[in-house]
Amino acid sequence: MTRQKAILTIIILLLIVGSVYFGLRCFGVQKEFHQARAALENQKTNEKVLDFTKLFIEKILKAETEVDFETRLKLENAIRNLDDKEVLEQWNKFVNSKNEGEAQSQVKNLLELLINKIHPVE
């Protein structure tokens, strides 16, 4: 009977040790998963910012003529798609500029903000 008790105790201890080990591994994997998810979200945001910036440069900065309504709408949708209040506020400052000098200043601020969204200054 004592031998069976000893074997049973060893098995129970092994099961406890195994449970603790796999529990710790599970938490480690879960932490890695959350880090990977955050990195993926960051990458998606960066892609949206880059897509908008490319569109902005192509349609606004390189424009030879006045920007048409359809292009403005496309840019407005792209900026809202970023889902970033700060960028949207800067966009509105640019759009609501009173003169060319103010618009140029706001464009610089907008582009700087967009670049900082991709690669934050530390």
CSV table of N, CA and C in Angstrom, one decimal, residues 12-70:
chain,number,residue,atom,x,y,z
A,12,ILE,N,1.1,12.8,-8.9
A,12,ILE,CA,0.4,14.0,-8.6
A,12,ILE,C,1.4,15.2,-8.6
A,13,LEU,N,2.6,15.0,-8.1
A,13,LEU,CA,3.6,16.1,-8.1
A,13,LEU,C,4.0,16.4,-9.5
A,14,LEU,N,4.2,15.3,-10.3
A,14,LEU,CA,4.5,15.5,-11.8
A,14,LEU,C,3.4,16.3,-12.5
A,15,LEU,N,2.2,16.0,-12.2
A,15,LEU,CA,1.1,16.7,-12.8
A,15,LEU,C,1.0,18.1,-12.4
A,16,ILE,N,1.3,18.4,-11.1
A,16,ILE,CA,1.3,19.8,-10.6
A,16,ILE,C,2.4,20.6,-11.3
A,17,VAL,N,3.6,20.0,-11.3
A,17,VAL,CA,4.8,20.6,-12.0
A,17,VAL,C,4.5,20.9,-13.4
A,18,GLY,N,3.9,19.9,-14.1
A,18,GLY,CA,3.6,20.1,-15.5
A,18,GLY,C,2.5,21.1,-15.7
A,19,SER,N,1.5,21.2,-14.8
A,19,SER,CA,0.5,22.2,-14.9
A,19,SER,C,1.1,23.6,-14.8
A,20,VAL,N,2.0,23.8,-13.8
A,20,VAL,CA,2.6,25.1,-13.5
A,20,VAL,C,3.5,25.4,-14.8
A,21,TYR,N,4.2,24.5,-15.3
A,21,TYR,CA,5.1,24.8,-16.4
A,21,TYR,C,4.3,25.2,-17.6
A,22,PHE,N,3.2,24.5,-17.9
A,22,PHE,CA,2.4,24.8,-19.1
A,22,PHE,C,1.6,26.1,-18.9
A,23,GLY,N,1.2,26.3,-17.6
A,23,GLY,CA,0.5,27.6,-17.3
A,23,GLY,C,1.4,28.8,-17.6
A,24,LEU,N,2.7,28.7,-17.1
A,24,LEU,CA,3.6,29.8,-17.4
A,24,LEU,C,3.9,30.0,-18.9
A,25,ARG,N,4.0,28.9,-19.6
A,25,ARG,CA,4.3,28.9,-21.0
A,25,ARG,C,3.1,29.6,-21.7
A,26,CYS,N,1.9,29.3,-21.2
A,26,CYS,CA,0.7,29.8,-21.8
A,26,CYS,C,0.7,31.4,-21.6
A,27,PHE,N,1.0,31.8,-20.5
A,27,PHE,CA,1.1,33.3,-20.2
A,27,PHE,C,2.1,33.9,-21.1
A,28,GLY,N,3.3,33.3,-21.3
A,28,GLY,CA,4.3,33.8,-22.2
A,28,GLY,C,3.8,33.9,-23.6
A,29,VAL,N,3.2,32.9,-24.1
A,29,VAL,CA,2.7,32.9,-25.5
A,29,VAL,C,1.6,33.9,-25.6
A,30,GLN,N,0.8,34.1,-24.6
A,30,GLN,CA,-0.3,35.1,-24.7
A,30,GLN,C,0.3,36.5,-24.7
A,31,LYS,N,1.4,36.7,-24.0
A,31,LYS,CA,2.0,38.0,-24.0
A,31,LYS,C,2.6,38.3,-25.4
A,32,GLU,N,3.3,37.3,-26.0
A,32,GLU,CA,3.8,37.4,-27.3
A,32,GLU,C,2.7,37.7,-28.3
A,33,PHE,N,1.6,37.1,-28.2
A,33,PHE,CA,0.5,37.3,-29.1
A,33,PHE,C,0.0,38.7,-29.0
A,34,HIS,N,-0.2,39.3,-27.8
A,34,HIS,CA,-0.6,40.6,-27.7
A,34,HIS,C,0.4,41.6,-28.3
A,35,GLN,N,1.7,41.3,-28.1
A,35,GLN,CA,2.7,42.2,-28.7
A,35,GLN,C,2.6,42.1,-30.2
A,36,ALA,N,2.4,40.9,-30.8
A,36,ALA,CA,2.3,40.8,-32.2
A,36,ALA,C,1.1,41.5,-32.8
A,37,ARG,N,0.0,41.4,-32.0
A,37,ARG,CA,-1.2,42.1,-32.4
A,37,ARG,C,-1.0,43.6,-32.4
A,38,ALA,N,-0.4,44.1,-31.4
A,38,ALA,CA,-0.1,45.5,-31.3
A,38,ALA,C,0.8,46.0,-32.5
A,39,ALA,N,1.8,45.2,-32.8
A,39,ALA,CA,2.7,45.5,-33.9
A,39,ALA,C,1.9,45.5,-35.2
A,40,LEU,N,1.0,44.5,-35.4
A,40,LEU,CA,0.2,44.5,-36.6
A,40,LEU,C,-0.7,45.7,-36.7
A,41,GLU,N,-1.3,46.1,-35.7
A,41,GLU,CA,-2.2,47.3,-35.7
A,41,GLU,C,-1.4,48.5,-36.0
A,42,ASN,N,-0.2,48.6,-35.5
A,42,ASN,CA,0.7,49.7,-35.8
A,42,ASN,C,1.1,49.7,-37.2
A,43,GLN,N,1.4,48.5,-37.8
A,43,GLN,CA,1.7,48.4,-39.2
A,43,GLN,C,0.6,48.9,-40.1
A,44,LYS,N,-0.6,48.5,-39.7
A,44,LYS,CA,-1.8,48.8,-40.5
A,44,LYS,C,-2.0,50.4,-40.5
A,45,THR,N,-1.8,51.0,-39.3
A,45,THR,CA,-1.9,52.4,-39.2
A,45,THR,C,-0.9,53.1,-40.0
A,46,ASN,N,0.3,52.6,-40.0
A,46,ASN,CA,1.4,53.2,-40.8
A,46,ASN,C,1.1,53.1,-42.3
A,47,GLU,N,0.5,52.0,-42.7
A,47,GLU,CA,0.2,51.8,-44.1
A,47,GLU,C,-0.9,52.8,-44.5
A,48,LYS,N,-1.9,53.0,-43.6
A,48,LYS,CA,-2.9,54.0,-43.9
A,48,LYS,C,-2.4,55.4,-44.0
A,49,VAL,N,-1.5,55.7,-43.1
A,49,VAL,CA,-0.8,57.1,-43.1
A,49,VAL,C,0.0,57.2,-44.4
A,50,LEU,N,0.8,56.2,-44.7
A,50,LEU,CA,1.6,56.3,-46.0
A,50,LEU,C,0.7,56.4,-47.2
A,51,ASP,N,-0.4,55.7,-47.2
A,51,ASP,CA,-1.3,55.8,-48.4
A,51,ASP,C,-1.9,57.2,-48.5
A,52,PHE,N,-2.3,57.7,-47.4
A,52,PHE,CA,-2.9,59.1,-47.4
A,52,PHE,C,-1.8,60.1,-47.8
A,53,THR,N,-0.6,60.0,-47.3
A,53,THR,CA,0.5,60.9,-47.6
A,53,THR,C,0.8,60.8,-49.1
A,54,LYS,N,0.8,59.7,-49.6
A,54,LYS,CA,1.1,59.5,-51.1
A,54,LYS,C,0.0,60.2,-51.9
A,55,LEU,N,-1.2,59.9,-51.5
A,55,LEU,CA,-2.3,60.5,-52.2
A,55,LEU,C,-2.3,62.0,-52.1
A,56,PHE,N,-2.0,62.5,-50.9
A,56,PHE,CA,-1.9,64.0,-50.7
A,56,PHE,C,-0.9,64.6,-51.5
A,57,ILE,N,0.3,64.0,-51.6
A,57,ILE,CA,1.4,64.6,-52.4
A,57,ILE,C,1.0,64.5,-53.9
A,58,GLU,N,0.5,63.4,-54.3
A,58,GLU,CA,0.1,63.2,-55.7
A,58,GLU,C,-1.0,64.2,-56.1
A,59,LYS,N,-2.0,64.3,-55.3
A,59,LYS,CA,-3.2,65.1,-55.7
A,59,LYS,C,-3.2,66.6,-55.3
A,60,ILE,N,-2.4,66.9,-54.3
A,60,ILE,CA,-2.4,68.3,-53.8
A,60,ILE,C,-1.1,69.0,-54.1
A,61,LEU,N,0.0,68.4,-53.6
A,61,LEU,CA,1.3,69.1,-53.8
A,61,LEU,C,1.7,69.1,-55.2
A,62,LYS,N,1.5,68.1,-56.0
A,62,LYS,CA,1.9,68.1,-57.4
A,62,LYS,C,0.8,68.6,-58.4
A,63,ALA,N,-0.3,69.0,-57.8
A,63,ALA,CA,-1.4,69.5,-58.7
A,63,ALA,C,-1.0,70.7,-59.5
A,64,GLU,N,-1.3,70.7,-60.8
A,64,GLU,CA,-1.1,71.8,-61.6
A,64,GLU,C,-2.3,72.7,-61.7
A,65,THR,N,-3.5,72.2,-61.4
A,65,THR,CA,-4.7,73.0,-61.5
A,65,THR,C,-5.4,72.9,-60.1
A,66,GLU,N,-6.5,73.5,-60.0
A,66,GLU,CA,-7.3,73.5,-58.8
A,66,GLU,C,-7.8,72.0,-58.5
A,67,VAL,N,-7.9,71.7,-57.3
A,67,VAL,CA,-8.3,70.3,-56.9
A,67,VAL,C,-9.8,70.2,-57.1
A,68,ASP,N,-10.2,69.1,-57.8
A,68,ASP,CA,-11.7,69.0,-58.0
A,68,ASP,C,-12.4,68.4,-56.8
A,69,PHE,N,-13.7,68.4,-56.8
A,69,PHE,CA,-14.5,67.9,-55.7
A,69,PHE,C,-14.3,66.5,-55.4
A,70,GLU,N,-14.2,65.6,-56.4
A,70,GLU,CA,-14.0,64.2,-56.2
A,70,GLU,C,-12.7,63.9,-55.5
